Amino acid sequence: MSEINEKRKVAIVTGAGQGLGLEIAKKFLSEEMKVVFVDVNQQLLNEVKNSADLQPYLSNSKFLQVDVSDVAAIKHSVNEILREWFRIDILVNNAGVRKETSIEDMTEEEWNKILSVNLGGTFFYSQAVLATMKSQKSGRIINISSYGGQAGPLSSGAHYCASKAGQLVLTKTFARSLASQGITVNAVAPAAIETPEMKNIDTNKLAKMKDSIPVQRFGREEEVAGIVSYLASDAAGYITGSTFDINGGLLMR
Ligand code: ADP
């Protein structure tokens, strides 16, 4: 491995098997980082690993199947990363699950599942990288929250909204605790980002949704990845405990 390669930053992106996490992971690779793609879904990880886009970057990529609601698995993954790459500069907590469930129909199992993946995963992955970031005296943690955690739209499910709101306050508690040690912790809160699944939504419903967004269009994954990339950069060292809204003006505050 070349000396230049050794100096690359190491970034972990959870839920990097598809969608926003994948977009963020690819952006980091294009910025000359080493990237750990974490996902519970091995098939998605295989597809990413075999995709044409990734071929030039395979020596800087690592693919780990981890369920972020399993604390032992998180710790194991961190040890594995350190054994080979020796450092962890950036953690993006993006893995998540969402389900539209009414308050009446919520089961204990469903509640616990969403809270343990979205909120527990964020807490325990962040906890697991702390010792390393503290010893480096530098680090960036970026939590992918949601407009759901700010406005509580019924369509997102109370459990999902509570988990996303929880991420916003975790962002502040971690930021406060780590600010003097060169580690920043921030969140982004996207809304109405264009995804392939939108193809399955009724066109009238989509048009109505679009109409409710002040900028009159859906957001793009690369628009979220751009802010995550900025927050991960050295230039963002004076920003911590903040939430960046990326919602086309849906929520102005
Ligand atoms: P979005 O792109 O909007 O963030 P997706 O559902 O497309 O949402 O992506 C979420 C990713 O998180 C998926 O790749 C999914 O496999 C992953 N994921 C879901 N649950 C877990 C989990 N428990 N541990 C790790 N990754 C998970």
XYZ file of N, CA and C and ligand atoms in Angstrom:
786
model
N 0.845 -1.206 0.000
C 0.000 0.000 0.000
C 0.884 1.261 0.000
N 0.543 2.245 -0.792
C 1.395 3.426 -0.872
C 1.234 4.280 0.378
N 2.223 5.157 0.572
C 2.175 6.023 1.749
C 0.971 6.967 1.688
N 0.680 7.452 0.453
C -0.456 8.373 0.279
C -1.744 7.667 0.716
N -1.851 6.407 0.303
C -3.023 5.614 0.651
C -3.196 5.506 2.162
N -2.079 5.358 2.874
C -2.115 5.224 4.329
C -2.706 6.463 4.996
N -2.576 7.606 4.323
C -3.042 8.851 4.936
C -4.526 9.113 4.669
N -5.132 8.231 3.903
C -6.551 8.448 3.614
C -7.378 8.373 4.886
N -8.440 9.195 4.933
C -9.370 9.114 6.060
C -10.189 7.840 5.939
N -10.581 7.314 7.074
C -11.429 6.118 7.089
C -12.837 6.522 7.527
N -13.805 6.212 6.680
C -15.204 6.551 6.982
C -16.056 5.288 7.054
N -16.918 5.230 8.060
C -17.904 4.139 8.155
C -19.262 4.734 7.780
N -19.958 4.077 6.867
C -21.323 4.508 6.537
C -22.253 3.327 6.790
N -23.195 3.482 7.711
C -24.131 2.383 7.967
C -25.332 2.498 7.025
N -25.883 1.349 6.680
C -26.992 1.336 5.721
C -26.522 1.747 4.341
N -25.296 1.328 3.984
C -24.689 1.771 2.718
C -25.002 0.820 1.559
N -25.912 -0.113 1.778
C -26.232 -1.077 0.726
C -27.068 -0.496 -0.401
N -27.743 0.601 -0.133
C -28.579 1.221 -1.174
C -28.935 2.648 -0.759
N -29.621 3.335 -1.653
C -30.193 4.649 -1.339
C -29.169 5.675 -0.877
N -29.590 6.442 0.099
C -28.788 7.566 0.576
C -27.430 7.130 1.127
N -27.412 6.043 1.878
C -26.147 5.565 2.452
C -25.149 5.231 1.359
N -25.628 4.603 0.312
C -24.752 4.251 -0.817
C -24.219 5.516 -1.500
N -25.105 6.483 -1.673
C -24.707 7.760 -2.302
C -23.611 8.443 -1.475
N -23.781 8.431 -0.160
C -22.797 9.068 0.731
C -21.464 8.302 0.665
N -21.553 6.980 0.700
C -20.333 6.160 0.665
C -19.563 6.408 -0.639
N -20.277 6.482 -1.747
C -19.606 6.719 -3.042
C -18.981 8.108 -3.091
N -19.667 9.064 -2.502
C -19.120 10.432 -2.473
C -17.786 10.432 -1.702
N -17.748 9.729 -0.562
C -16.513 9.661 0.222
C -15.407 8.973 -0.583
N -15.750 7.896 -1.304
C -14.721 7.218 -2.118
C -14.161 8.184 -3.156
N -15.051 8.981 -3.754
C -14.592 9.928 -4.785
C -13.729 11.024 -4.171
N -13.819 11.182 -2.845
C -12.982 12.178 -2.150
C -11.744 11.529 -1.552
N -11.402 10.380 -2.076
C -10.149 9.709 -1.694
C -10.136 9.194 -0.263
N -11.274 8.815 0.240
C -11.305 8.193 1.570
C -11.343 6.676 1.420
N -11.064 6.004 2.547
C -11.341 4.571 2.630
C -12.725 4.453 3.255
N -13.542 3.594 2.700
C -14.937 3.555 3.147
C -15.355 2.147 3.563
N -15.978 2.076 4.734
C -16.553 0.815 5.202
C -18.057 0.861 4.934
N -18.505 -0.021 4.051
C -19.932 -0.138 3.748
C -20.526 -1.116 4.758
N -21.371 -0.625 5.648
C -22.015 -1.483 6.642
C -23.484 -1.642 6.263
N -23.965 -2.858 6.276
C -25.401 -3.075 6.047
C -25.784 -4.435 6.613
N -27.049 -4.580 6.988
C -27.529 -5.875 7.484
C -27.782 -6.832 6.315
N -27.958 -6.260 5.129
C -28.356 -7.056 3.960
C -27.132 -7.435 3.113
N -26.695 -8.690 3.254
C -25.484 -9.151 2.553
C -25.658 -9.091 1.035
N -26.868 -9.379 0.574
C -27.093 -9.368 -0.881
C -26.867 -7.973 -1.470
N -27.358 -6.962 -0.750
C -27.131 -5.589 -1.223
C -25.636 -5.266 -1.242
N -24.943 -5.703 -0.193
C -23.495 -5.445 -0.129
C -22.776 -6.114 -1.300
N -23.194 -7.345 -1.629
C -22.579 -8.043 -2.766
C -22.825 -7.293 -4.068
N -24.068 -6.824 -4.230
C -24.398 -6.094 -5.461
C -23.540 -4.839 -5.593
N -23.382 -4.125 -4.465
C -22.568 -2.900 -4.496
C -21.123 -3.254 -4.851
N -20.615 -4.285 -4.177
C -19.221 -4.687 -4.385
C -18.958 -5.074 -5.842
N -19.960 -5.698 -6.479
C -19.779 -6.148 -7.859
C -20.155 -5.104 -8.902
N -20.674 -3.957 -8.459
C -21.133 -2.971 -9.440
C -19.940 -2.310 -10.137
N -20.181 -1.879 -11.369
C -19.111 -1.280 -12.173
C -18.518 -0.053 -11.481
N -19.399 0.751 -10.867
C -18.963 1.990 -10.190
C -17.868 1.745 -9.165
N -17.980 0.605 -8.470
C -17.080 0.361 -7.336
C -15.727 -0.219 -7.736
N -15.649 -0.774 -8.954
C -14.438 -1.524 -9.311
C -13.144 -0.719 -9.140
N -13.123 0.572 -9.519
C -11.855 1.308 -9.349
C -11.497 1.542 -7.877
N -12.472 1.323 -6.982
C -12.263 1.719 -5.578
C -12.161 0.539 -4.618
N -12.115 -0.686 -5.151
C -12.227 -1.847 -4.248
C -11.136 -1.902 -3.181
N -9.936 -1.433 -3.515
C -8.869 -1.517 -2.503
C -9.114 -0.529 -1.354
N -9.980 0.435 -1.577
C -10.307 1.396 -0.516
C -11.678 1.151 0.094
N -12.253 -0.011 -0.206
C -13.603 -0.311 0.292
C -13.584 -1.584 1.118
N -14.434 -1.586 2.148
C -14.610 -2.781 2.964
C -16.115 -2.953 3.138
N -16.561 -4.207 3.053
C -18.005 -4.466 3.123
C -18.278 -5.349 4.329
N -19.033 -4.845 5.283
C -19.277 -5.615 6.509
C -20.772 -5.771 6.753
N -21.171 -7.031 6.905
C -22.570 -7.275 7.258
C -22.711 -7.118 8.768
N -23.465 -6.102 9.158
C -23.666 -5.817 10.577
C -25.117 -5.400 10.778
N -25.743 -5.972 11.792
C -27.056 -5.493 12.214
C -26.795 -4.447 13.288
N -27.136 -3.203 13.011
C -26.772 -2.126 13.948
C -27.590 -2.156 15.241
N -28.564 -3.068 15.313
C -29.270 -3.219 16.593
C -28.599 -4.283 17.466
N -27.486 -4.817 16.993
C -26.751 -5.860 17.725
C -25.426 -5.253 18.221
N -25.375 -4.936 19.498
C -24.230 -4.179 20.031
C -22.929 -4.976 19.903
N -23.005 -6.286 20.125
C -21.793 -7.114 20.003
C -21.278 -7.093 18.563
N -22.192 -7.131 17.603
C -21.793 -7.106 16.185
C -21.145 -5.765 15.827
N -21.649 -4.692 16.399
C -21.049 -3.362 16.162
C -19.600 -3.359 16.660
N -19.419 -3.829 17.900
C -18.067 -3.813 18.481
C -17.115 -4.677 17.661
N -17.620 -5.811 17.227
C -16.815 -6.715 16.410
C -16.385 -6.009 15.111
N -17.315 -5.284 14.482
C -16.994 -4.609 13.211
C -15.939 -3.522 13.420
N -16.042 -2.799 14.532
C -15.072 -1.728 14.803
C -13.673 -2.330 14.997
N -13.621 -3.449 15.725
C -12.315 -4.116 15.907
C -11.731 -4.564 14.581
N -12.601 -5.075 13.711
C -12.130 -5.549 12.408
C -11.572 -4.391 11.558
N -12.260 -3.273 11.594
C -11.806 -2.092 10.831
C -10.441 -1.624 11.363
N -10.337 -1.557 12.681
C -9.084 -1.072 13.280
C -7.918 -2.011 13.009
N -8.224 -3.308 12.987
C -7.164 -4.291 12.749
C -6.513 -4.066 11.382
N -7.310 -3.653 10.400
C -6.750 -3.482 9.052
C -6.425 -2.036 8.689
N -7.226 -1.115 9.165
C -7.058 0.268 8.714
C -6.618 1.222 9.830
N -6.539 0.759 11.035
C -5.918 1.448 12.191
C -6.595 2.717 12.695
N -7.494 3.293 11.944
C -8.115 4.534 12.418
C -9.571 4.633 11.953
N -10.315 5.522 12.590
C -11.697 5.804 12.153
C -11.883 7.313 12.252
N -12.093 7.937 11.111
C -12.205 9.400 11.094
C -13.648 9.885 11.065
N -14.493 9.108 10.379
C -15.865 9.579 10.144
C -16.837 8.415 10.351
N -17.925 8.705 11.046
C -19.007 7.721 11.171
C -20.300 8.387 10.720
N -20.961 7.780 9.747
C -22.284 8.268 9.327
C -23.325 7.237 9.745
N -24.180 7.627 10.684
C -25.245 6.732 11.156
C -26.468 6.920 10.268
N -26.553 6.073 9.244
C -27.634 6.204 8.266
C -28.583 5.012 8.257
N -28.135 3.839 8.766
C -28.991 2.643 8.691
C -30.329 2.931 9.355
N -31.385 2.538 8.683
C -32.680 2.811 9.289
C -33.790 1.986 8.684
N -34.837 1.869 9.458
C -36.056 1.235 8.954
C -37.234 2.156 9.235
N -38.202 2.094 8.325
C -39.369 2.971 8.440
C -40.606 2.154 8.123
N -41.675 2.379 8.845
C -42.899 1.661 8.540
C -44.076 2.554 8.891
N -45.030 2.593 7.953
C -46.218 3.398 8.201
C -47.173 2.576 9.063
N -47.298 2.939 10.328
C -48.192 2.200 11.234
C -48.977 3.205 12.066
N -50.278 2.958 12.220
C -51.072 3.896 13.023
C -50.760 3.665 14.506
N -51.071 4.647 15.312
C -50.845 4.532 16.754
C -51.614 3.322 17.298
N -52.841 3.145 16.821
C -53.684 2.039 17.308
C -53.079 0.682 16.982
N -52.466 0.573 15.810
C -51.974 -0.741 15.365
C -50.542 -1.060 15.807
N -49.891 -0.124 16.479
C -48.488 -0.331 16.851
C -48.349 -1.518 17.800
N -47.414 -2.420 17.477
C -47.153 -3.521 18.408
C -45.843 -3.225 19.149
N -45.689 -3.905 20.262
C -44.471 -3.721 21.052
C -43.245 -4.127 20.226
N -43.423 -5.203 19.481
C -42.310 -5.725 18.675
C -41.862 -4.702 17.617
N -42.858 -4.116 16.952
C -42.539 -3.144 15.905
C -41.886 -1.889 16.494
N -42.445 -1.433 17.622
C -41.880 -0.265 18.310
C -40.408 -0.521 18.657
N -40.160 -1.681 19.301
C -38.799 -1.993 19.741
C -37.836 -2.131 18.571
N -38.311 -2.709 17.487
C -37.452 -2.920 16.307
C -36.975 -1.568 15.755
N -37.923 -0.666 15.519
C -37.554 0.624 14.906
C -36.663 1.445 15.839
N -37.011 1.428 17.128
C -36.185 2.197 18.078
C -34.787 1.599 18.202
N -34.689 0.260 18.177
C -33.363 -0.333 18.392
C -32.466 -0.181 17.160
N -33.040 -0.184 15.964
C -32.204 0.016 14.761
C -31.867 1.507 14.609
N -32.880 2.347 14.528
C -32.642 3.751 14.171
C -31.946 4.531 15.300
N -32.423 4.333 16.516
C -31.870 5.125 17.622
C -30.768 4.361 18.357
N -31.040 3.091 18.682
C -30.028 2.276 19.359
C -28.789 2.122 18.488
N -28.973 1.900 17.195
C -27.837 1.751 16.270
C -26.973 3.005 16.264
N -27.632 4.160 16.245
C -26.893 5.433 16.260
C -26.095 5.582 17.554
N -26.751 5.285 18.677
C -26.055 5.432 19.968
C -24.871 4.471 20.064
N -25.125 3.174 19.795
C -24.076 2.192 20.090
C -22.933 2.208 19.061
N -23.234 2.582 17.803
C -22.102 2.718 16.851
C -21.235 3.912 17.245
N -21.893 4.989 17.656
C -21.128 6.176 18.074
C -20.303 5.847 19.308
N -20.916 5.161 20.253
C -20.193 4.765 21.470
C -18.967 3.912 21.119
N -19.154 3.021 20.121
C -18.085 2.071 19.786
C -16.869 2.728 19.118
N -17.056 3.880 18.468
C -15.911 4.527 17.794
C -15.245 5.597 18.671
N -15.851 5.872 19.812
C -15.372 7.007 20.623
C -13.930 6.882 21.078
N -13.568 5.707 21.602
C -12.211 5.560 22.146
C -11.187 5.867 21.059
N -11.449 5.378 19.829
C -10.521 5.607 18.720
C -10.464 7.086 18.355
N -11.624 7.705 18.204
C -11.639 9.125 17.823
C -10.972 9.973 18.913
N -11.213 9.607 20.176
C -10.590 10.376 21.274
C -9.071 10.233 21.231
N -8.595 9.032 20.946
C -7.140 8.851 20.924
C -6.530 9.582 19.724
N -7.290 9.732 18.638
C -6.804 10.491 17.471
C -6.937 11.998 17.692
N -7.751 12.370 18.698
C -8.125 13.766 18.960
C -8.814 14.402 17.750
N -9.494 13.570 16.974
C -10.268 14.091 15.845
C -11.293 13.056 15.430
N -12.397 13.561 14.900
C -13.432 12.660 14.412
C -14.673 13.435 14.022
N -15.475 12.793 13.194
C -16.729 13.406 12.733
C -17.824 12.352 12.826
N -18.883 12.665 13.552
C -20.047 11.777 13.562
C -21.209 12.546 12.933
N -21.855 11.916 11.965
C -22.972 12.584 11.276
C -24.182 11.646 11.312
N -25.251 12.128 11.914
C -26.449 11.314 12.075
C -27.490 11.694 11.027
N -27.963 10.679 10.307
C -28.982 10.955 9.291
C -30.355 10.817 9.949
N -30.882 11.953 10.339
C -32.213 11.998 10.945
C -33.234 12.238 9.835
N -34.286 12.968 10.134
C -35.345 13.168 9.142
C -36.263 14.293 9.594
N -36.916 14.874 8.629
C -38.023 15.810 8.889
C -39.061 15.134 9.807
N -39.174 13.815 9.678
C -40.094 13.054 10.528
C -39.805 13.264 12.009
N -38.541 13.456 12.341
C -38.154 13.658 13.742
C -38.372 15.086 14.210
N -38.754 15.962 13.283
C -38.995 17.360 13.647
C -40.494 17.668 13.657
N -41.187 17.194 12.611
C -42.595 17.573 12.440
C -43.558 16.467 12.856
N -43.069 15.228 12.951
C -43.935 14.122 13.363
C -45.083 13.811 12.423
N -44.844 13.784 11.104
C -45.960 13.495 10.183
C -46.523 12.096 10.428
N -47.855 11.976 10.434
C -48.490 10.693 10.742
C -48.095 9.608 9.755
N -47.825 10.018 8.505
C -47.505 9.033 7.465
C -46.210 8.280 7.756
N -45.370 8.806 8.641
C -44.090 8.149 8.896
C -44.149 7.139 10.040
N -45.200 7.180 10.851
C -45.272 6.263 11.997
C -44.648 6.908 13.227
N -45.344 6.775 14.364
C -44.883 7.426 15.605
C -43.538 6.875 16.059
N -43.315 5.591 15.840
C -42.044 4.980 16.279
C -40.878 5.537 15.469
N -41.088 5.670 14.156
C -40.041 6.217 13.279
C -39.749 7.673 13.677
N -40.819 8.463 13.845
C -40.628 9.880 14.184
C -39.900 10.012 15.529
N -40.287 9.169 16.507
C -39.637 9.238 17.822
C -38.161 8.861 17.703
N -37.857 7.866 16.865
C -36.450 7.454 16.725
C -35.638 8.563 16.064
N -36.243 9.251 15.102
C -35.526 10.318 14.380
C -35.359 11.561 15.260
N -36.372 11.828 16.106
C -36.245 12.939 17.066
C -35.161 12.592 18.086
N -35.129 11.333 18.495
C -34.114 10.889 19.453
C -32.717 11.103 18.900
N -32.537 10.850 17.607
C -31.210 11.064 16.999
C -30.782 12.534 17.111
N -31.766 13.444 17.023
C -31.412 14.872 17.064
C -30.887 15.264 18.441
N -31.482 14.705 19.486
C -30.995 15.072 20.820
C -29.713 14.297 21.168
N -29.579 13.077 20.634
C -28.295 12.361 20.808
C -27.166 13.162 20.175
N -27.465 13.768 19.027
C -26.473 14.601 18.341
C -25.948 15.669 19.289
N -26.868 16.279 20.046
C -26.449 17.356 20.955
C -25.698 16.807 22.166
N -26.182 15.688 22.729
C -25.495 15.171 23.931
C -24.082 14.714 23.578
N -23.934 14.026 22.453
C -22.591 13.595 22.031
C -21.728 14.820 21.694
N -22.316 15.787 20.999
C -21.547 16.972 20.596
C -21.004 17.693 21.814
N -21.860 17.867 22.821
C -21.460 18.553 24.052
C -20.328 17.801 24.759
N -20.493 16.477 24.802
C -19.521 15.672 25.541
C -18.160 15.617 24.836
N -18.145 15.800 23.502
C -16.908 15.561 22.740
C -16.273 16.817 22.162
N -16.966 17.964 22.326
C -16.538 19.185 21.629
C -15.094 19.574 21.936
N -14.640 19.334 23.146
C -13.294 19.785 23.513
C -12.221 18.787 23.055
N -12.649 17.711 22.409
C -11.679 16.666 22.048
C -11.499 16.497 20.544
N -11.879 17.534 19.803
C -11.647 17.502 18.349
C -12.660 16.666 17.585
N -13.736 16.296 18.260
C -14.749 15.457 17.597
C -16.032 16.268 17.452
N -16.537 16.366 16.227
C -17.806 17.072 16.029
C -18.917 16.064 15.735
N -20.117 16.441 16.144
C -21.281 15.565 15.943
C -22.425 16.431 15.421
N -22.909 16.103 14.238
C -23.985 16.884 13.624
C -25.024 15.954 13.007
N -26.158 16.543 12.664
C -27.232 15.749 12.051
C -27.714 16.433 10.786
N -28.268 15.645 9.882
C -29.013 16.221 8.762
C -30.444 15.685 8.843
N -31.360 16.512 8.421
C -32.781 16.127 8.487
C -33.416 16.322 7.111
N -33.319 15.305 6.261
C -33.898 15.425 4.925
C -35.409 15.160 4.916
N -36.058 15.698 3.891
C -37.470 15.365 3.646
C -37.685 15.279 2.151
N -38.630 14.464 1.749
C -39.068 14.379 0.349
C -37.908 14.245 -0.627
N -37.032 13.303 -0.351
C -35.915 13.028 -1.257
C -36.386 11.974 -2.271
N -36.050 12.200 -3.520
C -36.481 11.299 -4.595
C -35.825 9.921 -4.437
N -36.635 8.879 -4.421
C -36.084 7.520 -4.324
C -36.719 6.652 -5.415
N -36.072 5.529 -5.743
C -36.648 4.640 -6.754
C -38.057 4.152 -6.368
N -38.321 4.026 -5.054
C -39.645 3.529 -4.623
C -40.772 4.495 -4.978
N -40.422 5.742 -5.288
C -41.469 6.706 -5.626
C -42.266 6.265 -6.847
N -41.632 5.395 -7.651
C -42.335 4.850 -8.834
C -43.632 4.147 -8.434
N -43.652 3.635 -7.190
C -44.826 2.866 -6.735
C -45.933 3.738 -6.136
N -45.665 5.037 -6.028
C -46.679 5.918 -5.430
C -47.588 6.458 -6.534
N -48.858 6.516 -6.235
C -49.877 7.025 -7.152
C -49.488 8.439 -7.650
N -49.631 8.677 -8.963
C -49.129 9.939 -9.533
C -49.838 11.176 -8.970
N -51.146 11.024 -8.685
C -51.877 12.165 -8.093
C -51.326 12.500 -6.720
N -51.044 11.450 -5.962
C -50.505 11.653 -4.605
C -49.124 12.317 -4.683
N -48.324 11.855 -5.666
C -46.985 12.435 -5.850
C -47.073 13.921 -6.199
N -48.015 14.247 -7.106
C -48.173 15.637 -7.535
C -48.564 16.508 -6.344
N -49.454 15.985 -5.502
C -49.883 16.731 -4.301
C -48.706 16.957 -3.353
N -47.912 15.867 -3.204
C -46.746 15.981 -2.320
C -45.813 17.073 -2.817
N -45.572 17.049 -4.131
C -44.640 18.010 -4.726
C -45.153 19.441 -4.549
N -46.462 19.579 -4.694
C -47.091 20.879 -4.575
C -46.916 21.484 -3.187
N -46.790 20.599 -2.183
C -46.684 21.111 -0.804
C -45.253 21.564 -0.468
N -44.309 21.290 -1.382
C -42.915 21.666 -1.118
C -42.657 23.050 -1.723
N -42.233 24.033 -0.917
C -42.032 25.380 -1.472
C -41.159 25.430 -2.729
N -40.092 24.647 -2.825
C -39.267 24.731 -4.046
C -39.865 23.935 -5.206
N -40.986 23.286 -4.962
C -41.765 22.622 -6.025
C -41.048 21.474 -6.732
N -40.202 20.793 -6.001
C -39.607 19.567 -6.538
C -39.138 18.715 -5.374
N -38.851 17.433 -5.692
C -38.278 16.576 -4.658
C -36.774 16.814 -4.580
N -36.206 16.442 -3.440
C -34.758 16.599 -3.277
C -34.015 15.430 -3.911
N -32.727 15.613 -4.099
C -31.907 14.552 -4.698
C -30.935 14.017 -3.656
N -30.666 12.712 -3.778
C -29.749 12.097 -2.803
C -28.408 12.815 -2.780
N -27.948 13.257 -3.954
C -26.628 13.910 -3.973
C -26.656 15.252 -3.227
N -27.862 15.841 -3.088
C -27.947 17.107 -2.350
C -27.757 16.861 -0.851
N -28.171 15.674 -0.393
C -27.930 15.319 1.015
C -26.460 14.914 1.185
N -25.973 14.099 0.259
C -24.579 13.637 0.348
C -23.613 14.820 0.342
N -23.958 15.873 -0.380
C -23.091 17.063 -0.450
C -22.914 17.703 0.920
N -23.999 17.793 1.677
C -23.903 18.409 3.014
C -23.166 17.475 3.971
N -23.421 16.172 3.839
C -22.722 15.208 4.697
C -21.220 15.309 4.437
N -20.861 15.422 3.165
C -19.457 15.529 2.794
C -18.837 16.797 3.400
N -19.576 17.877 3.368
C -19.067 19.121 3.969
C -18.874 18.950 5.482
N -19.872 18.363 6.132
C -19.772 18.177 7.592
C -18.617 17.251 7.963
N -18.264 16.353 7.047
C -17.156 15.419 7.311
C -15.801 16.061 7.037
N -15.804 17.220 6.419
C -14.536 17.820 5.971
C -13.869 18.637 7.076
N -12.593 18.924 6.884
C -11.855 19.739 7.854
C -12.465 21.136 7.963
N -13.053 21.617 6.859
C -13.604 22.977 6.846
C -14.754 23.147 7.833
N -15.357 22.026 8.274
C -16.545 22.118 9.131
C -16.211 21.965 10.620
N -14.944 22.189 10.955
C -14.500 21.939 12.331
C -15.159 22.794 13.405
N -15.779 23.900 13.020
C -16.383 24.790 14.021
C -17.890 24.567 14.144
N -18.380 23.520 13.464
C -19.821 23.232 13.506
C -20.023 21.968 14.328
N -20.754 22.087 15.437
C -21.078 20.857 16.169
C -22.401 21.018 16.913
N -23.115 19.912 17.033
C -24.422 19.931 17.702
C -25.531 20.510 16.844
N -25.266 20.646 15.536
C -26.238 21.296 14.643
C -27.040 20.283 13.831
N -28.205 20.718 13.416
C -29.020 19.917 12.494
C -29.210 20.716 11.210
N -28.913 20.093 10.076
C -29.084 20.748 8.779
C -30.362 20.246 8.116
N -31.310 21.163 7.919
C -32.564 20.814 7.257
C -32.351 20.786 5.746
N -32.790 19.701 5.116
C -32.681 19.601 3.645
C -34.055 19.186 3.164
N -34.925 20.186 2.974
C -36.332 19.828 2.775
C -37.081 20.725 1.796
N -36.345 21.457 0.981
C -37.007 22.302 -0.030
C -37.914 23.370 0.573
N -37.694 23.675 1.851
C -38.477 24.731 2.497
C -39.723 24.229 3.213
N -39.883 22.890 3.314
C -41.061 22.340 4.006
C -41.157 22.838 5.434
N -39.986 22.901 6.085
C -39.954 23.355 7.475
C -38.949 24.486 7.545
N -39.427 25.671 7.901
C -38.493 26.799 8.032
C -38.487 27.221 9.491
N -37.298 27.364 10.055
C -37.255 27.749 11.470
C -36.054 28.622 11.770
P -32.809 5.562 2.685
O -32.026 5.431 1.439
O -33.990 6.441 2.547
O -31.941 5.910 3.865
P -33.276 2.708 2.541
O -34.345 1.867 3.176
O -33.185 2.744 1.060
O -33.472 4.155 3.124
O -31.851 2.278 3.116
C -31.631 1.925 4.435
C -30.489 0.923 4.483
O -30.313 0.529 5.858
C -30.778 -0.369 3.686
O -29.684 -0.686 2.874
C -31.003 -1.410 4.772
O -30.614 -2.721 4.388
C -30.138 -0.862 5.899
N -30.560 -1.382 7.208
C -31.819 -1.569 7.657
N -31.806 -2.107 8.877
C -30.509 -2.273 9.226
C -29.845 -2.808 10.370
N -30.535 -3.290 11.399
N -28.491 -2.824 10.375
C -27.784 -2.340 9.318
N -28.353 -1.842 8.216
C -29.699 -1.806 8.153
